[in-house]
Tab-separated table of C-alpha atoms and ligand atoms in Angstrom:
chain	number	residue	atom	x	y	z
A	1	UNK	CA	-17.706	10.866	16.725
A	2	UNK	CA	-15.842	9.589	19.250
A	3	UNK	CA	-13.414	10.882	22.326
A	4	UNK	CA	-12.810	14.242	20.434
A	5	UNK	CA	-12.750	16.925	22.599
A	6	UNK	CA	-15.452	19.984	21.382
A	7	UNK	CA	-13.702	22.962	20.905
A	8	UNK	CA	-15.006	25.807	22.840
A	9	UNK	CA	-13.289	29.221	23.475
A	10	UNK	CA	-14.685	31.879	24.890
A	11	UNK	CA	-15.837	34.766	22.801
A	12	UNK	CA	-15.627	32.455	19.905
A	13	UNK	CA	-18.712	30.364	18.256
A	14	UNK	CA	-17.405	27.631	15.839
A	15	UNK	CA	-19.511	26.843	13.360
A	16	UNK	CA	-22.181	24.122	13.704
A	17	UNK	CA	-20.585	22.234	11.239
A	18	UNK	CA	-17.153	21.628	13.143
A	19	UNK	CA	-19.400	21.341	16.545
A	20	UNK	CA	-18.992	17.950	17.117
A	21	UNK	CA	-15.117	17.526	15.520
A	22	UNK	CA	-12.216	17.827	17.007
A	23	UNK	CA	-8.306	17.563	18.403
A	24	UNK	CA	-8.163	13.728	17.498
A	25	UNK	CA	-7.254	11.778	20.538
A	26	UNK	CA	-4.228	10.723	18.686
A	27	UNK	CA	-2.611	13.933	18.294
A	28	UNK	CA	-3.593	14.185	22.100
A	29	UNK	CA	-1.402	11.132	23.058
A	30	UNK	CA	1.229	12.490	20.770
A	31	UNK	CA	1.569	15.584	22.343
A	32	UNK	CA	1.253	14.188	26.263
A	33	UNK	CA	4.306	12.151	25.157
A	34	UNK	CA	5.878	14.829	24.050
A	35	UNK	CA	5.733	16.566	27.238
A	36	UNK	CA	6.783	13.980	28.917
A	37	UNK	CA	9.657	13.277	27.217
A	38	UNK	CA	10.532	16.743	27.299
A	39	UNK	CA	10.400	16.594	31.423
A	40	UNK	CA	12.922	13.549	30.734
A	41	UNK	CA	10.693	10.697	30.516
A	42	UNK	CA	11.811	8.168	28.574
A	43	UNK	CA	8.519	7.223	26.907
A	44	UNK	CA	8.656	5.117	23.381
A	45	UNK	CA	5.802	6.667	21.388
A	46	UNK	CA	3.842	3.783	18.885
A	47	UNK	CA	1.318	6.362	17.886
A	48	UNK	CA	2.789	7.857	14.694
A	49	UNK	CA	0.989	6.857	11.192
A	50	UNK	CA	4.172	7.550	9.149
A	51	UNK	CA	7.188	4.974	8.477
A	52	UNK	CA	10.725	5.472	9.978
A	53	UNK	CA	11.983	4.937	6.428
A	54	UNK	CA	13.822	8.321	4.533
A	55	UNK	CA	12.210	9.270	1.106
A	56	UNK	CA	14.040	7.071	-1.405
A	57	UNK	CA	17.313	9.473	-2.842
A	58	UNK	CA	16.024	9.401	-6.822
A	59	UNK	CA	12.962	10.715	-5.508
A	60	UNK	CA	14.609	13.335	-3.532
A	61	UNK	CA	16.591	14.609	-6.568
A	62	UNK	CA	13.782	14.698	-8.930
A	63	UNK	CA	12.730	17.491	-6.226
A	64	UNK	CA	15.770	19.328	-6.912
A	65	UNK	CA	15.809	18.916	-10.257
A	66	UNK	CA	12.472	19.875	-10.606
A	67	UNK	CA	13.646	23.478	-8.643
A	68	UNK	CA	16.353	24.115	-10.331
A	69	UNK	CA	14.465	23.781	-13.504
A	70	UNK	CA	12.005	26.218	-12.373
A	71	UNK	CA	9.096	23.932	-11.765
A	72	UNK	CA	8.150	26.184	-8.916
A	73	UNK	CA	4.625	27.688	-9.945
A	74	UNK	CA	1.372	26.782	-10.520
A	75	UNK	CA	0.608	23.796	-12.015
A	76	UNK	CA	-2.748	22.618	-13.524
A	77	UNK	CA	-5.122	22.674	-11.051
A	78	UNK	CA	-5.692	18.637	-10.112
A	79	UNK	CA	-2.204	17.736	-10.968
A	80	UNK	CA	0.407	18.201	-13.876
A	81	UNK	CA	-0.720	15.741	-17.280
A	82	UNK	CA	2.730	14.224	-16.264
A	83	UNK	CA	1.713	13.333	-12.729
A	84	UNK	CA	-1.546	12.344	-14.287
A	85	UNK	CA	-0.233	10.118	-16.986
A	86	UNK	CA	2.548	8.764	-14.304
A	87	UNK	CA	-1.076	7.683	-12.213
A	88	UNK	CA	-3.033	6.190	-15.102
A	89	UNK	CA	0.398	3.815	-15.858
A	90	UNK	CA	0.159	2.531	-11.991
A	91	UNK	CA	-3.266	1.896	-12.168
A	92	UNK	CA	-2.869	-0.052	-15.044
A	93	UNK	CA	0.219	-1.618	-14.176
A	94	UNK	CA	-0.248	-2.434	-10.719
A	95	UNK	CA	-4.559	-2.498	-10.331
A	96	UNK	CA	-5.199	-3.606	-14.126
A	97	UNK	CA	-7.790	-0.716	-14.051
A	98	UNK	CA	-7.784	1.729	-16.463
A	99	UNK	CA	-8.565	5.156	-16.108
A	100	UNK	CA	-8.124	8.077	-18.925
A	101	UNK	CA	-6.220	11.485	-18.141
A	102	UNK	CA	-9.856	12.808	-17.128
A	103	UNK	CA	-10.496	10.157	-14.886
A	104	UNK	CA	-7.287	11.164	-12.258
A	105	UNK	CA	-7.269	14.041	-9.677
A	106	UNK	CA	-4.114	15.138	-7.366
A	107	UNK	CA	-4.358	16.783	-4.343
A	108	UNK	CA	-2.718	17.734	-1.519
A	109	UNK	CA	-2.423	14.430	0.453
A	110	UNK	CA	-5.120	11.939	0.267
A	111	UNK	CA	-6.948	13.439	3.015
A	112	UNK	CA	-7.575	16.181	0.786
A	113	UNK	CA	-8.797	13.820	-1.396
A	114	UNK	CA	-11.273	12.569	0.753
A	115	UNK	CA	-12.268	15.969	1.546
A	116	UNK	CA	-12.660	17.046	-1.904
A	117	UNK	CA	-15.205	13.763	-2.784
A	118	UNK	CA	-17.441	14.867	0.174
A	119	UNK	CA	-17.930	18.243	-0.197
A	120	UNK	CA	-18.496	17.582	-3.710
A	121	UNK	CA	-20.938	14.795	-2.927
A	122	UNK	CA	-22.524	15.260	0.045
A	123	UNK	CA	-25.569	17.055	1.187
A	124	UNK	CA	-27.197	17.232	4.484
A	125	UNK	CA	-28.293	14.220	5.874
A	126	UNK	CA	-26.507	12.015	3.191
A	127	UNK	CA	-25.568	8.522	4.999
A	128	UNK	CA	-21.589	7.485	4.913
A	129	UNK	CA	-21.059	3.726	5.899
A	130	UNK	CA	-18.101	3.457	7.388
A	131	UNK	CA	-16.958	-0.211	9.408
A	132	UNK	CA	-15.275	0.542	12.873
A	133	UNK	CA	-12.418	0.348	13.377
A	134	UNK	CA	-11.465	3.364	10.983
A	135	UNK	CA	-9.152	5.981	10.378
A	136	UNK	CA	-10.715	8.945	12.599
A	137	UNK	CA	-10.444	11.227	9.509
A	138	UNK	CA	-13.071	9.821	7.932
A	139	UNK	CA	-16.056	10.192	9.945
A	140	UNK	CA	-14.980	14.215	10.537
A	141	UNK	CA	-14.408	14.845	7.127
A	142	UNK	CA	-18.177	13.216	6.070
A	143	UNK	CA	-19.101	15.370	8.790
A	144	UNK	CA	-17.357	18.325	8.243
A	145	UNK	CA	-18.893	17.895	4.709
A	146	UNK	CA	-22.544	17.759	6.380
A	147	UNK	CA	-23.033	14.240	5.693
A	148	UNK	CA	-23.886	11.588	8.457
A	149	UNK	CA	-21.352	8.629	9.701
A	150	UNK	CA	-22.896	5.090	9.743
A	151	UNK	CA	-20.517	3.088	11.792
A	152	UNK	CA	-20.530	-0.292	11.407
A	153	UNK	CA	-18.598	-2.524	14.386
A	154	UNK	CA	-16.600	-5.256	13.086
A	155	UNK	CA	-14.159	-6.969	15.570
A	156	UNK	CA	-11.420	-9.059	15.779
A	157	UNK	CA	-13.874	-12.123	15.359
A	158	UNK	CA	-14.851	-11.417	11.935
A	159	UNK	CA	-11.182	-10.148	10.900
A	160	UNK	CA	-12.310	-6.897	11.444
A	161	UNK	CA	-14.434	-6.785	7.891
A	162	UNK	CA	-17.840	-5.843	7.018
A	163	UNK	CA	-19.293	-8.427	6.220
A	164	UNK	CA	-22.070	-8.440	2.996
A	165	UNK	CA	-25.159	-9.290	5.993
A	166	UNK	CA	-24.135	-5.838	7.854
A	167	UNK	CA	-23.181	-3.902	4.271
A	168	UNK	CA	-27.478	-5.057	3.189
A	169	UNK	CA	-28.676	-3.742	6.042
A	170	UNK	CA	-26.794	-0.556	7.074
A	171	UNK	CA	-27.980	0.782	3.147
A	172	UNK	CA	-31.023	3.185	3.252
A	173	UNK	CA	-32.309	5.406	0.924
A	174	UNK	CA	-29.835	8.259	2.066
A	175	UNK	CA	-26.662	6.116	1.903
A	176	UNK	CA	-24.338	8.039	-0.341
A	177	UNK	CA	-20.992	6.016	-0.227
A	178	UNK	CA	-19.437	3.052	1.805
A	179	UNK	CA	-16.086	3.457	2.631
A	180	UNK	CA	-13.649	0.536	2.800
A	181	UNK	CA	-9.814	0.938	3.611
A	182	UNK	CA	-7.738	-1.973	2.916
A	183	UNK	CA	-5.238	-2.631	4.294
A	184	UNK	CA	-6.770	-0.797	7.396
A	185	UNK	CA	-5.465	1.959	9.361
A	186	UNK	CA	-6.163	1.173	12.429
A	187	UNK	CA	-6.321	-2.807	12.415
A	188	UNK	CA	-4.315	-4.104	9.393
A	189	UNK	CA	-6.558	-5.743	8.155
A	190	UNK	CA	-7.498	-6.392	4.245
A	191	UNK	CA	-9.866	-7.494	1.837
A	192	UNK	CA	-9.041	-10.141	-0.477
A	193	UNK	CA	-11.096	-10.796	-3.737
A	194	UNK	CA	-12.951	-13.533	-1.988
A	195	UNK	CA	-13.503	-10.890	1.028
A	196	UNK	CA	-14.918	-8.375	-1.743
A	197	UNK	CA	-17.084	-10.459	-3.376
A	198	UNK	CA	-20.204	-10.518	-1.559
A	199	UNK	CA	-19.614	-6.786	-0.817
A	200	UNK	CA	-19.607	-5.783	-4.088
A	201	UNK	CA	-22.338	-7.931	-4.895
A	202	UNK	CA	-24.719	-6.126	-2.433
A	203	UNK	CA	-23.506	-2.744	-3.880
A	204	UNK	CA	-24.444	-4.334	-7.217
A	205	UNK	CA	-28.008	-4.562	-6.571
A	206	UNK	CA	-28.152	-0.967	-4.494
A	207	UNK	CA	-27.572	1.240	-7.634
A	208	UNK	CA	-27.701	4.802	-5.558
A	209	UNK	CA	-24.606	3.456	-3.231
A	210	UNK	CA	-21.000	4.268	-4.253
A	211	UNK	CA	-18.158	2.861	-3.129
A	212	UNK	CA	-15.154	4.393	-1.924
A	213	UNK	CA	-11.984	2.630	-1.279
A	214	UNK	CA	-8.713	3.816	0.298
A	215	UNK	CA	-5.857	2.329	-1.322
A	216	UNK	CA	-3.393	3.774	1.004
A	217	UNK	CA	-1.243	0.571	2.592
A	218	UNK	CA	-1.569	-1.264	-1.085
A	219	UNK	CA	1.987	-1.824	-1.163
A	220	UNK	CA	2.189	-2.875	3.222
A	221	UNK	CA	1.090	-6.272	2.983
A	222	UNK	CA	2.433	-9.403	4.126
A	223	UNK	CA	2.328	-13.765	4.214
A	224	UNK	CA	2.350	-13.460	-0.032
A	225	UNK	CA	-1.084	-11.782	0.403
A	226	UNK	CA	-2.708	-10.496	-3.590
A	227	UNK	CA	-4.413	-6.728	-2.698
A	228	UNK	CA	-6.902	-6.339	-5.040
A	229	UNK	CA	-8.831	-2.942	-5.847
A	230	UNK	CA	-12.691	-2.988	-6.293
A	231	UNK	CA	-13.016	-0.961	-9.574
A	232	UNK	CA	-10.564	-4.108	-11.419
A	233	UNK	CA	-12.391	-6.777	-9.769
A	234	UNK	CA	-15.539	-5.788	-10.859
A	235	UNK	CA	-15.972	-3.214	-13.678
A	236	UNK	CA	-19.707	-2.916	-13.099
A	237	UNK	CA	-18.955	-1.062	-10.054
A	238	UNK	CA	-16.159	1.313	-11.934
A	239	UNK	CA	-18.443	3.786	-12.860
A	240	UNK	CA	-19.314	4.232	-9.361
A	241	UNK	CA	-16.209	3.606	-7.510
A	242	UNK	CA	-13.654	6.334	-6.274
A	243	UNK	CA	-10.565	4.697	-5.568
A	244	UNK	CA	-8.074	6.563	-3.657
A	245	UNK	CA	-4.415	6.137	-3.249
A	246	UNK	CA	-1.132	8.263	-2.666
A	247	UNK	CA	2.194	8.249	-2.140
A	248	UNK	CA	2.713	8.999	2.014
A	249	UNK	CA	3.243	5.203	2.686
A	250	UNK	CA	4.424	2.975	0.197
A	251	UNK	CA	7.249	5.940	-0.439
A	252	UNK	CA	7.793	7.429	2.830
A	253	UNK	CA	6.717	10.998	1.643
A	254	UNK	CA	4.376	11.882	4.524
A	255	UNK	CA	5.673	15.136	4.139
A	256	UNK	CA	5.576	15.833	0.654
A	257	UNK	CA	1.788	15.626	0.875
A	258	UNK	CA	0.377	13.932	-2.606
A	259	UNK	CA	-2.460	11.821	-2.645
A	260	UNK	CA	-4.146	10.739	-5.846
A	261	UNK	CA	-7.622	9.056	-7.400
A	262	UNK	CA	-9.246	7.373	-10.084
A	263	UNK	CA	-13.014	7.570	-10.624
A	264	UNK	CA	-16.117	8.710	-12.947
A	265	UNK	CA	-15.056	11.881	-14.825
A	266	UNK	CA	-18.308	13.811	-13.328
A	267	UNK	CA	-16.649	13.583	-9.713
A	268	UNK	CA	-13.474	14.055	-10.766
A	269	UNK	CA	-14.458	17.371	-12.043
A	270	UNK	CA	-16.187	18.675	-9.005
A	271	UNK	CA	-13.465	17.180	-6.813
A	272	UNK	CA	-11.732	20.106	-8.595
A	273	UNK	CA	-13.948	22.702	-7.983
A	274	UNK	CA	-13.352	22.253	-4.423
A	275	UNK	CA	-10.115	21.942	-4.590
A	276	UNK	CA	-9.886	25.403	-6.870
A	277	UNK	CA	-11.253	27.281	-3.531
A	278	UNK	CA	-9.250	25.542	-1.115
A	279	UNK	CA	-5.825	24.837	-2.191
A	280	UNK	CA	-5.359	25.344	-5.996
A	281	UNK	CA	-2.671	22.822	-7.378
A	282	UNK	CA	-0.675	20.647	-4.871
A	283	UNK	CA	3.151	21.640	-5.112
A	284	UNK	CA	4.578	21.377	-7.877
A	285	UNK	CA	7.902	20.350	-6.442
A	286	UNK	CA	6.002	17.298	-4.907
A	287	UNK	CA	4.193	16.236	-7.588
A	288	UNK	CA	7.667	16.283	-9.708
A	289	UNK	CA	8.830	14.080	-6.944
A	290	UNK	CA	5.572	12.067	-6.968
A	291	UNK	CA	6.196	11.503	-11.261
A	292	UNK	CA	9.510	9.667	-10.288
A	293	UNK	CA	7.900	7.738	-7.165
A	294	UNK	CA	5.544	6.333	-9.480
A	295	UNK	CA	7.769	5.926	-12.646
A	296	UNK	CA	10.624	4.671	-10.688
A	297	UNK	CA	12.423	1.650	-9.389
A	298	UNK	CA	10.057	0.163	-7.233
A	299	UNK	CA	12.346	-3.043	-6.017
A	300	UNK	CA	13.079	-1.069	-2.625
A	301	UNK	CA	8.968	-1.341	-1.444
A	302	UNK	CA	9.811	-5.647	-1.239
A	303	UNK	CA	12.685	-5.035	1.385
A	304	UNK	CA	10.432	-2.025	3.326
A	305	UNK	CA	7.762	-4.811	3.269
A	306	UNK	CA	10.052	-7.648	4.893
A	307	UNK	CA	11.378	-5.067	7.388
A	308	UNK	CA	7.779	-3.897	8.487
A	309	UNK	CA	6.978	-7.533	8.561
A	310	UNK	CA	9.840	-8.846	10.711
A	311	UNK	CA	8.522	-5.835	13.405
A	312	UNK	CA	4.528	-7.155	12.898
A	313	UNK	CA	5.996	-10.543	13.909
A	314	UNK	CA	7.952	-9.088	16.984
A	315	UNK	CA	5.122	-7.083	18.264
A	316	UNK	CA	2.116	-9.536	17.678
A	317	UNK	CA	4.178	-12.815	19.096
A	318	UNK	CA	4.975	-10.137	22.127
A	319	UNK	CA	1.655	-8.772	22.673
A	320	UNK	CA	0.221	-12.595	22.488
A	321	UNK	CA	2.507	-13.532	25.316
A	322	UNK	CA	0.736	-11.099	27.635
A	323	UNK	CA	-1.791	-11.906	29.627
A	324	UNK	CA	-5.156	-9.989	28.916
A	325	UNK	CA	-4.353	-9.127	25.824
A	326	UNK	CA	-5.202	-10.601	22.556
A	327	UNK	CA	-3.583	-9.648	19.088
A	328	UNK	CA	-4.713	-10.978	15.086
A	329	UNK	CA	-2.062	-11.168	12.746
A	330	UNK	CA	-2.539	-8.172	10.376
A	331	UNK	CA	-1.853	-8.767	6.680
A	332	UNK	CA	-0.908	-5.393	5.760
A	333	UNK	CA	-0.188	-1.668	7.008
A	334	UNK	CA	2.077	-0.998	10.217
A	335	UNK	CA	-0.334	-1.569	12.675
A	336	UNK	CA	-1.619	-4.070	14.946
A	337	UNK	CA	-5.282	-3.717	17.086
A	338	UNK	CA	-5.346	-5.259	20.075
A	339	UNK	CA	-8.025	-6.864	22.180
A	340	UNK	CA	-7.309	-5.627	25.889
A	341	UNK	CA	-10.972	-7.015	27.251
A	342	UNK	CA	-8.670	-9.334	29.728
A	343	UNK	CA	-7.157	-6.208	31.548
A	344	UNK	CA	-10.556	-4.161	32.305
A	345	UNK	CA	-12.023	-4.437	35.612
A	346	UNK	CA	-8.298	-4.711	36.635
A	347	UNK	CA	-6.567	-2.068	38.914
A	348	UNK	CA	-3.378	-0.398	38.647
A	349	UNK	CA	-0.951	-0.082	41.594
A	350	UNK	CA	-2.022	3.392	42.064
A	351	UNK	CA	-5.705	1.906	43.550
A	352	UNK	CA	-7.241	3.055	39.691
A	353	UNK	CA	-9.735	0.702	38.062
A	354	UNK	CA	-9.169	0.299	34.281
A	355	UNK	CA	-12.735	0.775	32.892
A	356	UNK	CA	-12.101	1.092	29.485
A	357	UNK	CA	-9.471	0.989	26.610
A	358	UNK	CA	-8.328	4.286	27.735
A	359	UNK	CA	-8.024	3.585	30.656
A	360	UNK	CA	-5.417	0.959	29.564
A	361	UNK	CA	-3.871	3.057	27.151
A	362	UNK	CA	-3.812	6.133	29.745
A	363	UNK	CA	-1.801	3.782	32.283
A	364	UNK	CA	0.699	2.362	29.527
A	365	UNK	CA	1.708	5.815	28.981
A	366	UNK	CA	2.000	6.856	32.988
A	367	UNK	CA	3.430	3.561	34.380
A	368	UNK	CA	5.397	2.071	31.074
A	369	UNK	CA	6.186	5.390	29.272
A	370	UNK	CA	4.729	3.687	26.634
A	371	UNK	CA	2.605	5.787	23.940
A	372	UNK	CA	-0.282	3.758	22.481
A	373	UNK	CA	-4.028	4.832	20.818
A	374	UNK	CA	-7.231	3.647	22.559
A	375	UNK	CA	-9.453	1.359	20.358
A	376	UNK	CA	-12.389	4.265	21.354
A	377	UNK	CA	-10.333	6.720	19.140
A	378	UNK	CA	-11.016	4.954	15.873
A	379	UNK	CA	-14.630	3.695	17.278
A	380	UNK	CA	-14.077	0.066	18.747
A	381	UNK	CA	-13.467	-0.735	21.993
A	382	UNK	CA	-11.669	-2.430	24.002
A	383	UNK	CA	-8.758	-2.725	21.689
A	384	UNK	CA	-5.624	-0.601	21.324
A	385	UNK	CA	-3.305	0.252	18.481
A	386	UNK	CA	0.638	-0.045	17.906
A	387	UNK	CA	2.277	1.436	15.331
A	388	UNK	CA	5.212	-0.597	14.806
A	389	UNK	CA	7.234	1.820	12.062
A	390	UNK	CA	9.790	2.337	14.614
A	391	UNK	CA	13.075	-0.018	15.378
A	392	UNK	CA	12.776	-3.268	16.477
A	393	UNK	CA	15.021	-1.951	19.586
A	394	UNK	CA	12.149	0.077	20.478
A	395	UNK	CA	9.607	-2.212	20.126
A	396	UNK	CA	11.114	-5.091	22.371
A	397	UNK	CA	11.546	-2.746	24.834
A	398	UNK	CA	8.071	-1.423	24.463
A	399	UNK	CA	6.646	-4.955	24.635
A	400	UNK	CA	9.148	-5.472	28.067
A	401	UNK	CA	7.767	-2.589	29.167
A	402	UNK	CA	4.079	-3.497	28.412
A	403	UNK	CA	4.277	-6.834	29.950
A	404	UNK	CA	5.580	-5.569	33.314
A	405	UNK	CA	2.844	-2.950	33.408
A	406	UNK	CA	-0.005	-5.942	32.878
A	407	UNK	CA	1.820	-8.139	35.471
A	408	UNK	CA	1.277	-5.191	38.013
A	409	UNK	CA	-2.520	-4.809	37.628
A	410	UNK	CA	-4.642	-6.793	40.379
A	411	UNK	CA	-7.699	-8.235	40.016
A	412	UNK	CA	-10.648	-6.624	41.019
B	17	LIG	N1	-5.823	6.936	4.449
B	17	LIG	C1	-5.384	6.253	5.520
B	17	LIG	C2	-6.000	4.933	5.835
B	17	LIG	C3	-4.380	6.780	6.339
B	17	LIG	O1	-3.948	6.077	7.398
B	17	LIG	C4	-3.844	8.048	6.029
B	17	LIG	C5	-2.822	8.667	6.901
B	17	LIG	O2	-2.607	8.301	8.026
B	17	LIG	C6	-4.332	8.707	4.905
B	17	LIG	C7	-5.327	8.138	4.134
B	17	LIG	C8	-3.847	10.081	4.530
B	17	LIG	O3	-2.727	10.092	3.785
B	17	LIG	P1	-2.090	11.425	3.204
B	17	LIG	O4	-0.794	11.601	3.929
B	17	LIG	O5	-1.886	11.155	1.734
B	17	LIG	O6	-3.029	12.552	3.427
């Protein structure tokens, strides 16, 4: 865990289980922000994980076709066999894996996803590697599910990857998964095949380990760079690999909340269990919107991609130009991580002594009006995250902003 807060009302004992999750400090940001720009303030938020972009309009009607043609109950319980065929066609068009019909879940976002594979995995005291910087979901969710978080550091230096040294010996007898996220939510960064390779080598010889991958920024990537998925580049590992994907990103349908997976039957069906006595189906209007997402034109992801990569460019030549702070070029997702080492120890104009990433992040947001997430939210530090899906408009004057702010702080 990180800077969650507990939560702790009076009268009321939470269970053990959610005693050491919490509010993320994301959401926290987000709703500080939001106060302040309801007092008038007027503060550029770069904390949302969602693009700018509208939900393509063929998707869109799909949904309303789908209603007026009375799609509006129940479906089967881990997705419709259309949404499921619709998945088993990307994977083998886009992955070259293949999966059968059994071999597929849907669920209500990827997150739930994640949660189903868990709770249908885990038992107490079951090990989770996870490399730091991750999405914060993932360390509450394994331990939400009673499992245990193994975070492994890996900064800016080594790309922010695991590398196969750290993977050999973070593996003990109770490791249960390792989860890799590529292109990664928080830093951008992704694994290539020649990144996976010694990875999946290590898992190779460490039969008990599974691997899960999140899929989720597969279509985010940038510089001509080839995403790869595990389970095609080495089908000695399928049989053990969960490999998780959905639509928020790639088709702007944050919102419509599908996520999706391929992986061994005997998950699969346990993954539904959980789901059965937690959600039931996901909506049925979604997933009909989710069927044309997939079986759609895709041409309109290349220009989303160039856009989101003319904004990487912007902020990571802008954040380079500021002293203290130190920015890698991210080959996929909408983020960039920032080293901000060279501004702690500083102090702000208001006498305060930036200790830590938060501190940083804290003063962005007082002095700049400038919304940002500490590195120590997604478990490195000192670094700091941008989410640049918002207009390039915004995000020069968000860098302006940022670089006046660092020009203020004194030494010592
Ligand atoms: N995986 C990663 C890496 C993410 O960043 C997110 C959302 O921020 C998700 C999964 C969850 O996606 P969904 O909207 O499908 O639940």
């Amino acid at each position: 865990m990180t800077i969650n807060t507990r939560i702790e009302e009076a009268g009321f004992r939470p269970a053990s289980r959610i005693a050491s999750v919490g509010v993320s400090k994301i959401l926290q940001i987000g709703a500080r922000a939001a106060a302040m720009k309801r007092e008038g303030l007027p503060v550029i938020v770069l904390g949302a994980g969602e693009p700018d972009f509208d939900t393509p309009g063929n998707i869109k009607e799909a949904a309303k076709a789908a209603i007026d043609r009375g799609e509006t109950k129940y479906t089967a319980l881990d997705g419709s066999p259309d949404l499921k065929k619709a998945i088993v066609e990307k994977f083998r068009r886009e992955n070259g894996v293949d999966y059968a019909l059994d071999e597929v879940t849907v669920a209500t976002g990827a997150k739930q996803i994640l949660f189903n594979a868990f709770m249908a995995s885990l038992d107490p005291g079951d090990e989770v590697i996870i490399p730091t910087p991750y999405w914060t979901s993932y360390s509450d969710i394994v331990e939400i599910s009673g499992g245990v978080s193994v975070l492994i550091p890996c900064d800016a230096k080594a790309g922010f990857r695991l590398t196969a040294d750290q993977l050999e010996k973070a593996i003990t007898p109770k490791t249960r998964w390792v989860l890799l996220n590529s292109p990664s939510n928080p830093s951008g960064a992704a694994y290539g095949a020649e990144d996976y390779r010694p990875l999946l080598d290590v898992l190779l010889s460490h039969p008990h380990v599974w691997l899960m991958v999140d899929d989720m920024y597969e279509h985010i990537v940038y510089d001509g760079f080839r995403f790869v998925t595990p389970a095609a580049l080495e089908p000695r590992l399928k049989s053990r690999t969960l490999t998780v994907n959905g639509v928020s990103k790639a088709y702007a349908m944050t919102g419509w909340r599908i996520g999706y997976a391929g992986g061994p039957k005997a998950l699969i069906k346990v993954m539904a269990v959980i789901q059965s006595q937690a959600t039931s189906c996901p909506s049925s209007v979604s997933q009909a919107a989710a069927i044309e997402a997939l079986n759609g034109p895709q041409d309109f992801l290349k220009e989303r991609q160039e856009s989101f990569r003319r904004r990487r460019d912007i902020v990571v030549a802008g954040l380079n130009a500021i002293d203290g702070l130190e920015c890698r070029t991210p080959e996929g997702a909408f983020y960039t991580f920032s080293g901000c080492a060279g501004v702690i120890g500083k102090t702000t104009p208001k006498g305060r002594k930036i200790e830590a990433d938060h501190d940083f992040t804290d003063y962005l947001l007082e002095e700049a009006h400038v919304a940002v997430v500490p590195g120590s939210a997604f478990g490195l530090s000192p670094y700091f995250r941008i989410s640049y899906a918002t207009s390039e408009g915004e995000l020069i004057e968000a860098l302006a902003r940022i670089d006046r702010a660092c020009r203020l702080l004194t030494k010592g």
